[in-house]
Amino acid sequence: MFSLICNLRHIFLARGTPAIRCYPAVKRAGSHGKLERLPPGFGKTTPLSLFIKENFASRKNEQPTKIFSNLIKQWKSLDEADKGKYVDEALRINEERRSKFEAMSETEKEELRRRAKNLKEARVKRKIRLERRKKRESDGQRPMSGWMLFVKEKAVKGAADTGKKQQDIIKELAIVWKSLPKSDKDMYSERAKDFSKSGEICDLTKAVVHEMLKCNVISILLVLVVVCCNDRELARLQIGVKKRVDNCEMRSRKGDTLNVHYVGMLEDGTEFDNSRSRNKPFMFTLGMGQVIKGWDQGLLNMCEGEQRRLAIPSDLAYGSSGSPPKIPPDASLKFDIELLKIEREEDL
């Protein structure tokens, strides 16, 4: 069926009519004939996107929005013969991606589908958070609560630490807040009411968000030690370089397709996966949620030929669900990874 459609495409192109872009999706078992979108990293490239990519860099003195607008107009003015080369190149790239996807095992495909689903859900959550933030900012100011007063006192006041993200600060403060006894929370709530009655309000505009980035991390950590002294220390991603590259011409970045060899181990050294034993490098797109978060974060700015060891906490790996039967719930993992090749869209 696919070859028939492609033959029809060439017939139509020869007659000067718009070309049919052949890009069959993959059918899943039990889908009753419905076509499934391929996961991120294997998605469709359009002729227009190739045209824009080819001509974008030559217009350095224009605003990006103006460049896009002009290139789209230029694309529409091209005849079918000029568009044809981009159509054929897009077809070649898409067919190559489809072939790579189909060559994967069913287990690898299911893992990519699962990560694509998680990525989609994360985008929806980010959109909801953004809408809520915009609503708060449009409201301007609102009465102070006990939680807001707690954050203001612990995070805004004090020395700056630009290496700490606001999101991480709030998460740590939330742990402390939940651990406080009810009497302490009530005290903050009563003080917040007094501030509100006296006319002081909690400004949630961008200025305060900016200030919260300048938090007193030392005071936060002291509170964490006092309140959570019996809890285990929050684990962090650890990155060790086993082999450096002297002349590094290209470093990995988000959106790159990486070809790697890896050995995966549990914390006690038990090996659960090894791409070298299969004699087949693993390929994925960095920063697109196709792999665990520890990989997406730990393989940034890596050179071809470089080797790293990643020590990944469970929350950046498979979390409380694990990956049965080899990876138990809440398992911290270690990976020895060698970056073999970086493929970048602009190089295709």
Coordinates of C-alpha atoms in Angstrom, one line a residue:
M1 CA 0.0 0.0 0.0
F2 CA 2.8 2.4 0.9
S3 CA 4.6 1.8 -2.4
L4 CA 1.3 2.4 -4.3
I5 CA 0.8 5.8 -2.5
C6 CA 4.4 6.8 -3.3
N7 CA 4.0 5.8 -7.0
L8 CA 0.9 8.0 -7.1
R9 CA 2.9 10.8 -5.6
H10 CA 5.5 10.7 -8.4
I11 CA 2.7 10.6 -11.0
F12 CA 1.0 13.7 -9.5
L13 CA 4.4 15.5 -9.2
A14 CA 5.2 14.8 -12.9
R15 CA 1.8 16.3 -13.9
G16 CA 2.7 19.5 -12.0
T17 CA 0.1 19.0 -9.2
P18 CA 1.0 19.4 -5.5
A19 CA 3.1 16.4 -4.3
I20 CA 1.7 13.9 -1.8
R21 CA 3.9 13.6 1.2
C22 CA 4.3 10.0 2.0
Y23 CA 4.8 9.3 5.7
P24 CA 3.0 6.3 7.0
A25 CA 2.7 6.1 10.8
V26 CA 3.1 2.9 12.6
K27 CA 0.1 0.7 13.4
R28 CA -0.1 -0.8 16.8
A29 CA -1.6 -4.2 17.6
G30 CA -5.2 -3.9 18.5
S31 CA -5.5 -0.4 17.2
H32 CA -8.2 -1.5 14.6
G33 CA -6.5 0.2 11.7
K34 CA -5.9 3.6 13.5
L35 CA -2.5 5.1 12.8
E36 CA -0.3 6.0 15.7
R37 CA 1.9 9.1 15.8
L38 CA 5.6 8.2 16.2
P39 CA 7.2 9.3 19.4
P40 CA 9.4 12.4 19.8
G41 CA 12.7 12.1 17.9
F42 CA 11.0 10.1 15.1
G43 CA 8.3 12.7 14.2
K44 CA 7.6 14.0 10.7
T45 CA 9.8 16.6 9.0
T46 CA 7.9 18.8 6.6
P47 CA 9.3 20.3 3.3
L48 CA 8.6 23.8 4.7
S49 CA 10.7 23.2 7.8
L50 CA 13.6 22.1 5.6
F51 CA 13.2 25.2 3.5
I52 CA 13.2 27.5 6.5
K53 CA 16.2 25.7 8.1
E54 CA 18.2 26.1 4.9
N55 CA 17.5 29.8 4.5
F56 CA 17.1 31.1 8.1
A57 CA 20.9 31.5 8.8
S58 CA 21.4 33.7 5.8
R59 CA 19.1 36.5 7.2
K60 CA 21.1 37.5 10.3
N61 CA 20.0 41.2 10.3
E62 CA 16.3 40.5 10.5
Q63 CA 14.0 39.8 13.5
P64 CA 13.2 36.1 13.8
T65 CA 9.4 36.7 13.4
K66 CA 10.0 38.7 10.3
I67 CA 12.3 36.1 8.9
F68 CA 9.6 33.4 9.4
S69 CA 7.0 35.6 7.8
N70 CA 9.1 36.4 4.7
L71 CA 10.3 32.8 4.3
I72 CA 6.7 31.5 4.4
K73 CA 5.7 34.0 1.7
Q74 CA 8.7 33.0 -0.3
W75 CA 7.8 29.3 0.1
K76 CA 4.3 30.0 -1.2
S77 CA 5.7 31.7 -4.3
L78 CA 7.9 28.7 -5.3
D79 CA 6.7 26.6 -8.1
E80 CA 6.1 22.9 -7.7
A81 CA 9.5 22.0 -9.3
D82 CA 11.4 24.0 -6.7
K83 CA 9.3 22.6 -3.8
G84 CA 9.8 19.1 -5.1
K85 CA 13.4 18.8 -3.9
Y86 CA 12.3 19.7 -0.4
V87 CA 9.4 17.3 -0.6
D88 CA 11.8 14.5 -1.7
E89 CA 14.3 15.3 1.1
A90 CA 11.6 15.4 3.7
L91 CA 10.4 12.0 2.4
R92 CA 13.9 10.6 2.7
I93 CA 14.4 11.8 6.2
N94 CA 11.0 10.6 7.4
E95 CA 11.4 7.2 5.8
E96 CA 14.8 6.9 7.5
R97 CA 13.3 7.7 10.9
R98 CA 10.4 5.4 10.3
S99 CA 12.9 2.6 9.4
K100 CA 15.0 3.2 12.5
F101 CA 11.8 3.1 14.7
E102 CA 10.6 -0.1 13.1
A103 CA 14.0 -1.7 13.5
M104 CA 13.6 -1.4 17.3
S105 CA 12.4 -4.1 19.5
E106 CA 8.8 -4.0 20.8
T107 CA 10.2 -3.3 24.3
E108 CA 12.1 -0.3 23.1
K109 CA 9.1 1.0 21.2
E110 CA 6.8 0.6 24.2
E111 CA 9.3 2.5 26.3
L112 CA 9.4 5.3 23.8
R113 CA 5.6 5.4 23.7
R114 CA 5.5 5.5 27.5
R115 CA 7.9 8.4 27.7
A116 CA 6.1 10.2 25.0
K117 CA 2.9 9.9 27.0
N118 CA 4.6 11.2 30.1
L119 CA 6.1 14.1 28.1
K120 CA 2.6 15.0 26.9
E121 CA 1.2 14.9 30.4
A122 CA 4.1 17.0 31.6
R123 CA 3.3 19.6 28.9
V124 CA -0.3 19.8 30.0
K125 CA 0.7 20.3 33.6
R126 CA 3.2 23.0 32.6
K127 CA 0.4 24.7 30.7
I128 CA -1.9 24.6 33.7
R129 CA 0.8 26.0 36.0
L130 CA 1.5 28.8 33.5
E131 CA -2.2 29.7 33.3
R132 CA -2.4 29.8 37.1
R133 CA 0.7 31.9 37.3
K134 CA -0.6 34.4 34.8
K135 CA -3.9 34.6 36.7
R136 CA -2.0 35.3 40.0
E137 CA 0.1 38.0 38.3
S138 CA -3.0 39.5 36.7
D139 CA -4.6 39.6 40.2
G140 CA -1.6 41.6 41.2
Q141 CA -1.7 41.4 45.0
R142 CA -3.6 39.3 47.5
P143 CA -3.8 38.9 51.3
M144 CA -0.9 37.2 52.9
S145 CA -1.3 33.6 54.2
G146 CA 0.7 31.8 56.8
W147 CA 2.5 29.8 54.0
M148 CA 3.3 33.0 52.1
L149 CA 4.8 34.6 55.3
F150 CA 6.9 31.5 55.9
V151 CA 8.3 31.6 52.4
K152 CA 8.9 35.4 52.6
E153 CA 10.9 35.0 55.8
K154 CA 12.9 31.9 54.9
A155 CA 13.5 32.5 51.2
V156 CA 13.4 36.2 50.3
K157 CA 15.5 37.5 53.2
G158 CA 19.2 36.8 53.3
A159 CA 22.2 36.2 51.0
A160 CA 21.8 35.3 47.4
D161 CA 22.6 32.0 45.8
T162 CA 22.2 32.3 42.1
G163 CA 22.9 28.6 41.6
K164 CA 19.7 27.5 43.3
K165 CA 16.5 27.3 41.3
Q166 CA 13.3 28.9 42.6
Q167 CA 11.4 25.7 42.0
D168 CA 13.8 23.6 44.1
I169 CA 13.7 26.2 46.9
I170 CA 9.9 26.1 47.0
K171 CA 10.0 22.3 47.1
E172 CA 12.4 22.2 50.0
L173 CA 10.4 24.9 51.9
A174 CA 7.2 22.9 51.3
I175 CA 8.9 19.8 52.9
V176 CA 9.8 22.0 55.9
W177 CA 6.3 23.6 56.1
K178 CA 4.5 20.2 56.1
S179 CA 6.8 19.0 58.9
L180 CA 6.0 22.0 61.1
P181 CA 3.8 21.3 64.1
K182 CA 0.3 22.7 63.9
S183 CA 1.1 25.3 66.6
D184 CA 3.9 26.8 64.5
K185 CA 1.6 26.9 61.4
D186 CA -1.1 28.6 63.4
M187 CA 1.4 31.2 64.6
Y188 CA 2.4 32.0 61.0
S189 CA -1.3 32.2 60.0
E190 CA -2.1 34.6 62.9
R191 CA 0.9 36.8 62.1
A192 CA -0.2 36.9 58.4
K193 CA -3.7 38.0 59.5
D194 CA -2.2 40.8 61.5
F195 CA -0.2 41.9 58.5
S196 CA -3.3 41.8 56.3
K197 CA -5.3 43.9 58.8
S198 CA -2.5 46.5 59.0
G199 CA -2.6 46.8 55.2
E200 CA 0.5 44.7 54.3
I201 CA -0.1 42.4 51.4
C202 CA 1.8 39.7 49.7
D203 CA 3.0 40.9 46.3
L204 CA 3.2 37.9 43.9
T205 CA 4.4 39.9 40.9
K206 CA 7.6 39.2 38.9
A207 CA 9.6 41.4 41.3
V208 CA 9.0 39.0 44.2
V209 CA 9.6 35.9 42.0
H210 CA 13.0 37.5 41.0
E211 CA 13.8 38.1 44.7
M212 CA 12.9 34.5 45.6
L213 CA 15.7 33.4 43.3
K214 CA 18.0 35.3 45.7
C215 CA 17.1 33.1 48.7
N216 CA 19.1 32.4 51.8
V217 CA 19.9 28.8 51.1
I218 CA 22.0 28.4 54.2
S219 CA 19.0 29.2 56.4
I220 CA 16.8 26.8 54.4
L221 CA 19.3 24.0 54.9
L222 CA 19.6 24.7 58.6
V223 CA 15.8 24.4 59.0
L224 CA 15.9 21.2 57.0
V225 CA 18.5 19.7 59.3
V226 CA 16.5 20.6 62.4
V227 CA 13.2 19.4 61.2
C228 CA 14.2 16.5 59.0
C229 CA 17.3 15.3 60.9
N230 CA 15.9 11.7 60.9
D231 CA 15.2 11.7 57.2
R232 CA 17.8 10.6 54.7
E233 CA 19.6 13.4 52.8
L234 CA 18.0 14.4 49.5
A235 CA 19.8 12.6 46.8
R236 CA 21.3 14.5 43.8
L237 CA 22.4 13.6 40.4
Q238 CA 26.2 13.0 40.3
I239 CA 28.2 13.2 37.1
G240 CA 31.7 11.9 36.9
V241 CA 34.0 12.1 33.8
K242 CA 35.8 8.8 33.2
K243 CA 37.4 9.8 29.9
R244 CA 37.9 13.3 28.6
V245 CA 38.3 14.4 25.0
D246 CA 41.1 16.8 24.2
N247 CA 39.8 18.5 21.0
C248 CA 36.0 18.7 21.5
E249 CA 34.5 20.2 18.4
M250 CA 30.8 19.6 19.3
R251 CA 29.0 19.3 22.7
S252 CA 25.6 17.7 23.1
R253 CA 22.6 19.9 23.7
K254 CA 18.8 19.6 23.9
G255 CA 17.4 18.3 20.6
D256 CA 20.5 16.4 19.5
T257 CA 20.2 12.7 18.6
L258 CA 22.8 10.8 20.6
N259 CA 24.3 7.4 19.9
V260 CA 25.7 5.8 23.1
H261 CA 26.9 2.6 24.6
Y262 CA 26.0 2.1 28.2
V263 CA 26.1 -0.2 31.2
G264 CA 23.3 0.1 33.7
M265 CA 23.8 -1.0 37.4
L266 CA 22.0 -1.0 40.6
E267 CA 23.6 0.8 43.6
D268 CA 25.2 -2.5 44.7
G269 CA 26.8 -3.0 41.3
T270 CA 24.4 -5.5 40.0
E271 CA 24.2 -5.1 36.2
F272 CA 20.7 -4.9 34.7
D273 CA 21.4 -3.7 31.2
N274 CA 24.3 -3.5 28.8
S275 CA 24.2 -2.2 25.2
R276 CA 27.7 -3.5 24.4
S277 CA 26.6 -7.1 25.1
R278 CA 24.0 -6.6 22.4
N279 CA 26.6 -5.0 20.1
K280 CA 24.1 -2.3 19.3
P281 CA 24.4 1.4 20.4
F282 CA 21.3 3.0 21.9
M283 CA 19.9 6.1 20.1
F284 CA 17.7 8.8 21.5
T285 CA 16.9 12.5 21.3
L286 CA 18.3 14.5 24.3
G287 CA 16.0 16.6 26.4
M288 CA 12.8 15.2 24.9
G289 CA 11.7 12.8 27.6
Q290 CA 12.7 9.7 25.7
V291 CA 14.9 8.6 28.5
I292 CA 14.9 9.0 32.3
K293 CA 15.5 12.5 33.6
G294 CA 18.9 11.6 35.0
W295 CA 20.1 10.9 31.4
D296 CA 18.5 14.1 30.0
Q297 CA 20.3 16.1 32.6
G298 CA 23.5 14.2 32.9
L299 CA 24.4 13.9 29.2
L300 CA 24.3 17.6 28.4
N301 CA 27.5 19.4 27.2
M302 CA 29.1 16.0 26.4
C303 CA 31.7 15.5 23.7
E304 CA 31.9 12.7 21.2
G305 CA 34.2 10.0 22.6
E306 CA 33.7 11.2 26.2
Q307 CA 32.8 8.7 28.9
R308 CA 30.8 9.5 32.0
R309 CA 29.5 7.7 35.1
L310 CA 26.1 8.9 36.3
A311 CA 24.9 8.2 39.8
I312 CA 21.1 8.8 39.5
P313 CA 18.7 9.1 42.4
S314 CA 15.4 7.2 42.1
D315 CA 13.3 10.4 41.6
L316 CA 15.4 11.0 38.4
A317 CA 15.2 7.4 37.3
Y318 CA 12.2 5.1 37.6
G319 CA 10.8 6.4 40.9
S320 CA 8.5 4.5 43.2
S321 CA 7.2 2.2 40.3
G322 CA 10.7 0.9 39.3
S323 CA 11.0 -1.1 36.1
P324 CA 10.2 -4.8 37.0
P325 CA 11.7 -7.3 37.1
K326 CA 15.2 -5.9 37.1
I327 CA 14.9 -2.5 38.7
P328 CA 13.0 -2.4 42.1
P329 CA 11.0 0.6 43.3
D330 CA 12.8 3.6 44.6
A331 CA 16.1 2.3 43.3
S332 CA 19.1 4.6 42.7
L333 CA 21.0 3.7 39.6
K334 CA 24.5 4.0 38.1
F335 CA 25.4 4.2 34.4
D336 CA 28.7 4.1 32.6
I337 CA 28.0 5.9 29.3
E338 CA 30.2 6.5 26.2
L339 CA 29.0 9.1 23.7
L340 CA 29.7 7.7 20.2
K341 CA 28.1 10.2 17.9
I342 CA 26.0 13.4 18.0
E343 CA 23.5 13.9 15.2
R344 CA 22.2 17.4 14.8
E345 CA 19.2 18.4 12.7
E346 CA 21.1 21.2 11.0
D347 CA 23.7 18.7 9.8
L348 CA 21.1 16.4 8.1

